[in-house]
Amino acid sequence: MNKTIVTGPPAAHSRSAVQLLAALEAAGKRNTAQRYAICRALEKHAADHPTVAEIYAAVRESFPMISQATVYNTLQTLKRLGVVIELDIANHDHIHYDLDVTPHVNVVCRHCENIADLHMRTVTSLIDEAAARSGFQIQRTAGLILYGVCPDCRRRRGDGRAAQEGEPQDA
Amino acid sequence: MNKTIVTGPPAAHSRSAVQLLAALEAAGKRNTAQRYAICRALEKHAADHPTVAEIYAAVRESFPMISQATVYNTLQTLKRLGVVIELDIANHDHIHYDLDVTPHVNVVCRHCENIADLHMRTVTSLIDEAAARSGFQIQRTAGLILYGVCPDCRRRRGDGRAAQEGEPQDA
DNA sequence: TTAGCTGCAAATAGTTTGCAGTTTT
DNA sequence: AAAACTGCAAACTATTTGCAGCTAA
């Protein structure tokens, strides 16, 4: 549950609140105070890959009477516009949101549940090869998810465990 | 909803029912008729990346009185043993199961919801680089998910759409 | 025998939805 | 003024859980 960012440049590729709002406007969506607050909350927590609950909590600070439904609706709208992506992470109860829609990998720690962004040349190679080999037209290139243990947790909990096939998904 | 396999060798890397049962036994789990039936169903539908509902339906054919809870329980056990992985796919209501736990990519079609397996050298490079760059100890190397449109659907629905960043997640 | 498994049914909880009233354009 | 958006509360539904009886070892 701690939200220390483990790796990677802070929000370097993430869209800003302004960009999100611009996308909404460009799509002919209305500019409401609630949406503004939600976009600000997204921007602020971008590096955490926030869940709906976290965004809801953050928005409430400045907008105490907002309803969850509005948060869900707006997030769905942003998702459909393609300016935000959903991260469905195994064994996590909530959906996470990522403002970075450029090709990258997300690495998830099984212990502290932190999520890091990783930008690598290899991602593009992988996608190109996958497209060539499968005949698929790959549309979404962000949010490739890898699971493991972050450096902090390795240190904290003792290391040693082999990173092998057959590694169980849970503790 | 059609389940034609689009790409890749049929179940080449998937574990067989026998292997699943062996894993259960090795872990000191009891050998029940229900678990046997579930493993058989998994093996049979491995190439489909079946959901719980599909496995439940398949098992019922030979075992009409089985309960869903048992299917859920067994799947969870297999998951914890690391012989099966869960695929959490964006916008899919159900969890999919993959009997292939060797490093590979899953490519998901947004239209027909088919899931293909792709084994590529690049996967290992990606994982190695991700581990090196992030300091994470990567434990799960299977089920890297990519989203796009499969060849059949491209043909069927007309092509043309650009595979760009900013591509919406839904229709 | 006995620990573990199954099946039933009820509980849980994240997300979605209907609708009436409000707000943006 | 019209269409869209919000907030509330109810609805949905995939998954989990409690528990009594069954069963593999």
CSV table of C-alpha atoms (C1' of nucleotides) in Angstrom, one decimal:
chain,number,residue,atom,x,y,z
A,1,MET,CA,0.0,0.0,0.0
A,2,ASN,CA,3.0,2.4,0.2
A,3,LYS,CA,3.2,4.4,-2.9
A,4,THR,CA,6.9,5.2,-3.2
A,5,ILE,CA,7.9,5.2,-6.8
A,6,VAL,CA,10.5,2.6,-7.3
A,7,THR,CA,11.8,3.3,-10.8
A,8,GLY,CA,11.7,5.5,-13.8
A,9,PRO,CA,11.4,9.2,-14.5
A,10,PRO,CA,8.5,10.8,-12.7
A,11,ALA,CA,5.5,11.1,-15.0
A,12,ALA,CA,7.8,12.0,-17.9
A,13,HIS,CA,5.4,10.5,-20.5
A,14,SER,CA,2.2,11.1,-18.7
A,15,ARG,CA,-0.4,13.4,-20.1
A,16,SER,CA,-1.1,16.5,-18.1
A,17,ALA,CA,-4.5,17.6,-16.8
A,18,VAL,CA,-4.5,20.3,-19.5
A,19,GLN,CA,-4.0,17.7,-22.2
A,20,LEU,CA,-6.8,15.5,-20.8
A,21,LEU,CA,-9.1,18.4,-20.8
A,22,ALA,CA,-8.1,19.4,-24.3
A,23,ALA,CA,-8.9,15.9,-25.4
A,24,LEU,CA,-12.3,16.1,-23.8
A,25,GLU,CA,-13.0,19.4,-25.5
A,26,ALA,CA,-11.8,18.2,-28.8
A,27,ALA,CA,-14.2,15.3,-28.6
A,28,GLY,CA,-17.0,17.8,-28.0
A,29,LYS,CA,-17.4,16.9,-24.4
A,30,ARG,CA,-18.6,19.5,-21.9
A,31,ASN,CA,-16.2,21.2,-19.6
A,32,THR,CA,-17.5,20.7,-16.1
A,33,ALA,CA,-15.9,21.5,-12.7
A,34,GLN,CA,-16.1,17.8,-11.8
A,35,ARG,CA,-14.1,16.8,-14.8
A,36,TYR,CA,-11.6,19.5,-14.2
A,37,ALA,CA,-11.1,18.2,-10.7
A,38,ILE,CA,-10.8,14.6,-11.9
A,39,CYS,CA,-8.2,15.5,-14.5
A,40,ARG,CA,-6.2,17.4,-11.9
A,41,ALA,CA,-6.3,14.5,-9.5
A,42,LEU,CA,-5.2,12.2,-12.3
A,43,GLU,CA,-2.3,14.4,-13.1
A,44,LYS,CA,-1.3,14.7,-9.5
A,45,HIS,CA,-1.3,11.0,-8.9
A,46,ALA,CA,-0.1,9.9,-12.3
A,47,ALA,CA,3.0,8.3,-11.0
A,48,ASP,CA,1.0,6.2,-8.6
A,49,HIS,CA,-1.1,4.6,-11.3
A,50,PRO,CA,-4.1,5.4,-9.2
A,51,THR,CA,-7.2,3.4,-8.7
A,52,VAL,CA,-10.7,4.8,-8.9
A,53,ALA,CA,-10.9,4.8,-5.2
A,54,GLU,CA,-7.7,6.9,-5.0
A,55,ILE,CA,-8.9,9.3,-7.6
A,56,TYR,CA,-12.2,9.6,-5.9
A,57,ALA,CA,-10.5,10.3,-2.5
A,58,ALA,CA,-8.2,12.9,-4.1
A,59,VAL,CA,-11.1,14.7,-5.9
A,60,ARG,CA,-13.1,14.8,-2.7
A,61,GLU,CA,-10.5,17.0,-1.0
A,62,SER,CA,-11.3,19.8,-3.3
A,63,PHE,CA,-14.8,18.7,-4.3
A,64,PRO,CA,-16.4,17.0,-1.4
A,65,MET,CA,-19.8,16.4,-2.9
A,66,ILE,CA,-18.8,14.6,-6.0
A,67,SER,CA,-20.2,11.1,-6.6
A,68,GLN,CA,-18.4,8.0,-7.5
A,69,ALA,CA,-20.5,7.6,-10.5
A,70,THR,CA,-19.1,10.8,-12.0
A,71,VAL,CA,-15.6,9.6,-11.4
A,72,TYR,CA,-16.3,6.3,-13.1
A,73,ASN,CA,-18.1,8.0,-16.0
A,74,THR,CA,-15.3,10.4,-16.6
A,75,LEU,CA,-12.6,7.8,-16.4
A,76,GLN,CA,-14.6,5.7,-18.9
A,77,THR,CA,-14.8,8.7,-21.2
A,78,LEU,CA,-11.1,9.3,-21.0
A,79,LYS,CA,-10.4,5.7,-21.6
A,80,ARG,CA,-12.6,5.7,-24.7
A,81,LEU,CA,-10.8,8.7,-26.0
A,82,GLY,CA,-7.6,6.8,-25.6
A,83,VAL,CA,-5.8,9.3,-23.4
A,84,VAL,CA,-5.7,7.1,-20.4
A,85,ILE,CA,-5.4,3.3,-20.2
A,86,GLU,CA,-6.6,0.8,-17.8
A,87,LEU,CA,-4.2,-1.6,-16.1
A,88,ASP,CA,-5.8,-4.9,-15.1
A,89,ILE,CA,-3.3,-6.3,-12.7
A,90,ALA,CA,-3.6,-9.9,-11.6
A,91,ASN,CA,-4.7,-10.2,-8.0
A,92,HIS,CA,-5.4,-6.5,-7.6
A,93,ASP,CA,-9.0,-5.7,-6.6
A,94,HIS,CA,-9.1,-2.4,-8.4
A,95,ILE,CA,-8.4,-1.2,-11.8
A,96,HIS,CA,-5.4,1.1,-12.1
A,97,TYR,CA,-5.1,4.0,-14.5
A,98,ASP,CA,-2.1,5.0,-16.5
A,99,LEU,CA,-1.8,8.4,-18.1
A,100,ASP,CA,1.1,7.2,-20.2
A,101,VAL,CA,-0.2,5.8,-23.4
A,102,THR,CA,3.2,5.7,-25.2
A,103,PRO,CA,4.7,2.2,-25.7
A,104,HIS,CA,6.0,1.0,-22.4
A,105,VAL,CA,6.1,-1.8,-19.8
A,106,ASN,CA,4.6,-1.7,-16.3
A,107,VAL,CA,6.4,-3.7,-13.7
A,108,VAL,CA,4.3,-4.7,-10.7
A,109,CYS,CA,5.7,-5.6,-7.3
A,110,ARG,CA,3.8,-8.5,-5.8
A,111,HIS,CA,4.6,-7.5,-2.2
A,112,CYS,CA,4.1,-3.7,-2.0
A,113,GLU,CA,1.9,-3.5,-5.1
A,114,ASN,CA,3.9,-0.6,-6.5
A,115,ILE,CA,3.8,-0.1,-10.3
A,116,ALA,CA,6.8,1.2,-12.2
A,117,ASP,CA,6.9,2.5,-15.8
A,118,LEU,CA,9.7,1.3,-18.0
A,119,HIS,CA,10.5,2.8,-21.4
A,120,MET,CA,12.7,0.6,-23.5
A,121,ARG,CA,13.6,0.2,-27.2
A,122,THR,CA,12.8,-3.4,-26.8
A,123,VAL,CA,9.1,-2.7,-26.5
A,124,THR,CA,8.9,-1.5,-30.0
A,125,SER,CA,10.8,-4.5,-31.3
A,126,LEU,CA,8.5,-6.8,-29.4
A,127,ILE,CA,5.4,-5.2,-30.8
A,128,ASP,CA,6.7,-5.2,-34.3
A,129,GLU,CA,7.7,-8.8,-34.1
A,130,ALA,CA,4.3,-9.7,-32.5
A,131,ALA,CA,2.5,-7.9,-35.3
A,132,ALA,CA,4.5,-9.5,-38.0
A,133,ARG,CA,4.2,-13.0,-36.5
A,134,SER,CA,0.5,-12.9,-35.6
A,135,GLY,CA,-0.9,-10.8,-38.4
A,136,PHE,CA,-2.6,-8.7,-35.7
A,137,GLN,CA,-2.8,-5.0,-36.0
A,138,ILE,CA,-1.5,-4.0,-32.6
A,139,GLN,CA,-3.4,-1.0,-31.3
A,140,ARG,CA,-2.5,-0.6,-27.8
A,141,THR,CA,1.2,-0.6,-27.0
A,142,ALA,CA,1.2,0.7,-23.5
A,143,GLY,CA,0.7,-1.3,-20.3
A,144,LEU,CA,2.5,-4.5,-21.0
A,145,ILE,CA,2.6,-5.9,-17.5
A,146,LEU,CA,5.4,-7.8,-15.9
A,147,TYR,CA,5.2,-9.2,-12.3
A,148,GLY,CA,8.0,-9.5,-9.8
A,149,VAL,CA,9.5,-8.1,-6.7
A,150,CYS,CA,10.8,-4.6,-6.4
A,151,PRO,CA,14.3,-3.8,-5.2
A,152,ASP,CA,13.0,-2.4,-1.9
A,153,CYS,CA,11.0,-5.6,-1.1
A,154,ARG,CA,13.9,-7.8,-2.1
A,155,ARG,CA,16.1,-6.0,0.3
A,156,ARG,CA,13.4,-5.9,3.0
A,157,ARG,CA,12.3,-9.5,2.8
A,158,GLY,CA,15.5,-11.3,2.0
A,159,ASP,CA,16.1,-12.3,-1.5
A,160,GLY,CA,17.0,-15.7,-2.8
A,161,ARG,CA,13.8,-16.8,-4.5
A,162,ALA,CA,14.5,-17.9,-8.0
A,163,ALA,CA,12.7,-16.1,-10.8
A,164,GLN,CA,11.6,-19.2,-12.6
A,165,GLU,CA,8.7,-20.5,-14.6
A,166,GLY,CA,6.3,-22.1,-12.2
A,167,GLU,CA,6.6,-19.3,-9.7
A,168,PRO,CA,3.3,-19.1,-7.9
A,169,GLN,CA,1.1,-16.0,-8.5
A,170,ASP,CA,0.3,-15.5,-4.8
A,171,ALA,CA,2.2,-15.8,-1.5
B,1,MET,CA,-17.3,-15.1,-29.1
B,2,ASN,CA,-16.1,-17.4,-31.8
B,3,LYS,CA,-13.2,-19.5,-30.7
B,4,THR,CA,-11.2,-20.1,-33.8
B,5,ILE,CA,-7.6,-20.0,-33.0
B,6,VAL,CA,-6.0,-17.3,-35.0
B,7,THR,CA,-2.3,-17.9,-34.6
B,8,GLY,CA,0.3,-20.1,-33.1
B,9,PRO,CA,0.9,-23.8,-32.6
B,10,PRO,CA,-2.0,-25.6,-30.9
B,11,ALA,CA,-1.2,-25.9,-27.2
B,12,ALA,CA,2.4,-26.6,-27.9
B,13,HIS,CA,3.6,-25.2,-24.6
B,14,SER,CA,0.5,-25.8,-22.6
B,15,ARG,CA,0.6,-28.2,-19.6
B,16,SER,CA,-1.4,-31.4,-20.0
B,17,ALA,CA,-4.1,-32.6,-17.6
B,18,VAL,CA,-1.6,-35.2,-16.4
B,19,GLN,CA,0.9,-32.6,-15.6
B,20,LEU,CA,-1.6,-30.5,-13.7
B,21,LEU,CA,-2.7,-33.5,-11.7
B,22,ALA,CA,0.9,-34.4,-11.0
B,23,ALA,CA,1.5,-30.8,-9.7
B,24,LEU,CA,-1.5,-31.2,-7.4
B,25,GLU,CA,-0.3,-34.5,-6.1
B,26,ALA,CA,3.3,-33.2,-5.7
B,27,ALA,CA,1.8,-30.4,-3.5
B,28,GLY,CA,0.1,-33.0,-1.3
B,29,LYS,CA,-3.3,-32.1,-2.7
B,30,ARG,CA,-6.0,-34.8,-2.9
B,31,ASN,CA,-6.9,-36.4,-6.1
B,32,THR,CA,-10.6,-36.0,-6.5
B,33,ALA,CA,-12.9,-36.8,-9.4
B,34,GLN,CA,-13.8,-33.2,-9.7
B,35,ARG,CA,-10.2,-32.0,-10.0
B,36,TYR,CA,-9.6,-34.6,-12.6
B,37,ALA,CA,-12.5,-33.4,-14.6
B,38,ILE,CA,-11.4,-29.8,-14.3
B,39,CYS,CA,-7.9,-30.6,-15.4
B,40,ARG,CA,-9.2,-32.5,-18.4
B,41,ALA,CA,-11.5,-29.6,-19.3
B,42,LEU,CA,-8.5,-27.2,-19.0
B,43,GLU,CA,-6.4,-29.4,-21.3
B,44,LYS,CA,-9.2,-29.7,-23.8
B,45,HIS,CA,-9.8,-25.9,-24.0
B,46,ALA,CA,-6.3,-24.8,-23.4
B,47,ALA,CA,-6.0,-23.2,-26.8
B,48,ASP,CA,-9.1,-21.1,-26.1
B,49,HIS,CA,-7.7,-19.5,-22.9
B,50,PRO,CA,-10.9,-20.5,-21.2
B,51,THR,CA,-12.8,-18.5,-18.6
B,52,VAL,CA,-14.2,-20.0,-15.4
B,53,ALA,CA,-17.7,-20.1,-17.1
B,54,GLU,CA,-16.3,-22.1,-20.0
B,55,ILE,CA,-14.5,-24.5,-17.8
B,56,TYR,CA,-17.5,-24.9,-15.6
B,57,ALA,CA,-19.7,-25.6,-18.7
B,58,ALA,CA,-17.2,-28.1,-20.0
B,59,VAL,CA,-16.9,-30.0,-16.8
B,60,ARG,CA,-20.6,-30.2,-16.4
B,61,GLU,CA,-20.9,-32.3,-19.5
B,62,SER,CA,-19.1,-35.1,-17.8
B,63,PHE,CA,-19.9,-34.1,-14.3
B,64,PRO,CA,-23.3,-32.4,-14.1
B,65,MET,CA,-23.5,-32.0,-10.4
B,66,ILE,CA,-20.3,-30.1,-9.8
B,67,SER,CA,-20.5,-26.7,-8.2
B,68,GLN,CA,-18.9,-23.5,-9.4
B,69,ALA,CA,-17.2,-23.0,-6.1
B,70,THR,CA,-15.2,-26.2,-6.7
B,71,VAL,CA,-14.1,-24.9,-10.1
B,72,TYR,CA,-13.1,-21.6,-8.6
B,73,ASN,CA,-11.3,-23.4,-5.8
B,74,THR,CA,-9.4,-25.7,-8.0
B,75,LEU,CA,-8.4,-23.0,-10.4
B,76,GLN,CA,-7.1,-20.9,-7.5
B,77,THR,CA,-5.1,-23.9,-6.3
B,78,LEU,CA,-3.6,-24.4,-9.7
B,79,LYS,CA,-2.8,-20.8,-9.9
B,80,ARG,CA,-1.1,-20.8,-6.6
B,81,LEU,CA,1.0,-23.8,-7.6
B,82,GLY,CA,2.1,-21.7,-10.6
B,83,VAL,CA,1.0,-24.3,-13.2
B,84,VAL,CA,-1.7,-22.0,-14.6
B,85,ILE,CA,-1.8,-18.3,-15.0
B,86,GLU,CA,-4.6,-15.8,-15.0
B,87,LEU,CA,-5.0,-13.4,-17.8
B,88,ASP,CA,-6.7,-10.2,-16.8
B,89,ILE,CA,-7.7,-8.7,-20.1
B,90,ALA,CA,-9.0,-5.1,-20.3
B,91,ASN,CA,-12.7,-4.9,-20.9
B,92,HIS,CA,-13.3,-8.6,-20.5
B,93,ASP,CA,-15.7,-9.5,-17.8
B,94,HIS,CA,-14.2,-12.9,-17.0
B,95,ILE,CA,-10.7,-14.0,-16.1
B,96,HIS,CA,-9.0,-16.2,-18.6
B,97,TYR,CA,-6.7,-19.1,-17.9
B,98,ASP,CA,-3.5,-19.9,-19.7
B,99,LEU,CA,-1.9,-23.3,-19.3
B,100,ASP,CA,1.3,-22.0,-20.8
B,101,VAL,CA,3.5,-20.6,-18.2
B,102,THR,CA,6.6,-20.3,-20.3
B,103,PRO,CA,7.6,-16.8,-21.4
B,104,HIS,CA,5.3,-15.6,-24.1
B,105,VAL,CA,3.0,-12.8,-25.3
B,106,ASN,CA,-0.8,-13.0,-25.6
B,107,VAL,CA,-2.3,-11.0,-28.3
B,108,VAL,CA,-6.0,-10.2,-27.9
B,109,CYS,CA,-8.4,-9.2,-30.6
B,110,ARG,CA,-10.7,-6.4,-29.6
B,111,HIS,CA,-13.4,-7.5,-31.9
B,112,CYS,CA,-13.8,-11.3,-31.6
B,113,GLU,CA,-12.0,-11.5,-28.3
B,114,ASN,CA,-9.8,-14.3,-29.5
B,115,ILE,CA,-6.5,-14.7,-27.7
B,116,ALA,CA,-3.4,-16.0,-29.4
B,117,ASP,CA,-0.1,-17.2,-27.9
B,118,LEU,CA,3.2,-15.9,-29.4
B,119,HIS,CA,6.6,-17.3,-28.5
B,120,MET,CA,9.4,-15.0,-29.4
B,121,ARG,CA,13.0,-14.6,-28.5
B,122,THR,CA,12.3,-10.9,-28.0
B,123,VAL,CA,10.3,-11.7,-24.9
B,124,THR,CA,13.3,-12.9,-23.0
B,125,SER,CA,15.3,-9.8,-24.1
B,126,LEU,CA,12.5,-7.6,-22.9
B,127,ILE,CA,12.3,-9.3,-19.6
B,128,ASP,CA,16.1,-9.2,-19.1
B,129,GLU,CA,16.2,-5.6,-19.9
B,130,ALA,CA,13.2,-4.8,-17.7
B,131,ALA,CA,14.9,-6.6,-14.8
B,132,ALA,CA,18.2,-4.8,-15.3
B,133,ARG,CA,16.7,-1.4,-15.7
B,134,SER,CA,14.2,-1.6,-12.9
B,135,GLY,CA,16.0,-3.8,-10.4
B,136,PHE,CA,12.9,-5.9,-10.1
B,137,GLN,CA,13.2,-9.6,-9.8
B,138,ILE,CA,10.8,-10.7,-12.5
B,139,GLN,CA,8.8,-13.8,-11.5
B,140,ARG,CA,6.1,-14.2,-14.0
B,141,THR,CA,7.2,-14.0,-17.6
B,142,ALA,CA,4.0,-15.4,-19.3
B,143,GLY,CA,0.9,-13.5,-20.2
B,144,LEU,CA,2.3,-10.3,-21.5
B,145,ILE,CA,-0.8,-8.9,-23.1
B,146,LEU,CA,-1.0,-6.9,-26.3
B,147,TYR,CA,-4.2,-5.6,-27.8
B,148,GLY,CA,-5.2,-5.3,-31.4
B,149,VAL,CA,-7.3,-6.6,-34.2
B,150,CYS,CA,-6.8,-10.1,-35.5
B,151,PRO,CA,-6.3,-10.9,-39.2
B,152,ASP,CA,-9.8,-12.3,-39.6
B,153,CYS,CA,-11.4,-9.3,-38.2
B,154,ARG,CA,-9.3,-6.9,-40.2
B,155,ARG,CA,-10.4,-8.7,-43.3
B,156,ARG,CA,-14.0,-8.9,-42.2
B,157,ARG,CA,-14.4,-5.4,-41.1
B,158,GLY,CA,-12.3,-3.5,-43.5
B,159,ASP,CA,-8.9,-2.4,-42.5
B,160,GLY,CA,-7.4,1.0,-42.7
B,161,ARG,CA,-7.5,2.0,-39.1
B,162,ALA,CA,-4.1,3.3,-37.9
B,163,ALA,CA,-2.4,1.5,-35.1
B,164,GLN,CA,-1.4,4.6,-33.3
B,165,GLU,CA,-1.0,5.8,-29.8
B,166,GLY,CA,-4.3,7.3,-28.8
B,167,GLU,CA,-6.3,4.5,-30.2
B,168,PRO,CA,-9.4,4.1,-28.1
B,169,GLN,CA,-9.8,1.1,-25.9
B,170,ASP,CA,-13.4,0.4,-26.9
B,171,ALA,CA,-15.5,0.7,-30.0
C,1,DT,C1',-9.9,-42.0,11.5
C,2,DT,C1',-9.3,-37.3,10.0
C,3,DA,C1',-7.9,-33.6,7.4
C,4,DG,C1',-9.2,-31.9,3.4
C,5,DC,C1',-12.6,-31.3,-0.3
C,6,DT,C1',-17.3,-30.5,-2.2
C,7,DG,C1',-21.7,-28.3,-2.8
C,8,DC,C1',-25.0,-25.2,-1.5
C,9,DA,C1',-26.4,-20.8,-0.5
C,10,DA,C1',-25.5,-16.4,1.1
C,11,DA,C1',-22.3,-12.6,1.3
C,12,DT,C1',-19.1,-9.3,-0.8
C,13,DA,C1',-17.8,-5.6,-3.5
C,14,DG,C1',-16.3,-3.2,-7.6
C,15,DT,C1',-18.7,-1.3,-11.3
C,16,DT,C1',-22.7,0.0,-14.0
C,17,DT,C1',-27.2,2.0,-14.7
C,18,DG,C1',-31.8,4.6,-14.3
C,19,DC,C1',-33.7,8.6,-13.5
C,20,DA,C1',-34.7,13.3,-11.9
C,21,DG,C1',-32.8,17.6,-11.5
C,22,DT,C1',-29.0,20.8,-12.8
C,23,DT,C1',-25.7,22.9,-15.9
C,24,DT,C1',-23.2,23.9,-20.0
C,25,DT,C1',-23.4,25.7,-24.6
D,1,DA,C1',-33.9,25.7,-25.2
D,2,DA,C1',-31.7,21.4,-25.9
D,3,DA,C1',-28.5,18.1,-25.0
D,4,DA,C1',-25.4,16.6,-21.8
D,5,DC,C1',-23.8,15.9,-17.2
D,6,DT,C1',-24.2,15.0,-12.2
D,7,DG,C1',-25.6,12.6,-8.0
D,8,DC,C1',-28.1,9.4,-5.6
D,9,DA,C1',-29.4,4.9,-4.9
D,10,DA,C1',-30.5,0.7,-6.7
D,11,DA,C1',-29.0,-3.1,-9.7
D,12,DC,C1',-25.7,-6.3,-11.5
D,13,DT,C1',-22.6,-9.9,-11.4
D,14,DA,C1',-18.1,-12.2,-11.0
D,15,DT,C1',-15.9,-14.1,-7.2
D,16,DT,C1',-15.5,-15.5,-2.4
D,17,DT,C1',-16.8,-17.6,1.9
D,18,DG,C1',-19.2,-20.3,5.8
D,19,DC,C1',-20.5,-24.4,6.9
D,20,DA,C1',-22.4,-29.2,7.0
D,21,DG,C1',-21.7,-33.4,5.1
D,22,DC,C1',-18.6,-36.5,2.3
D,23,DT,C1',-14.3,-38.8,1.0
D,24,DA,C1',-9.6,-39.7,-0.2
D,25,DA,C1',-5.6,-41.4,2.2
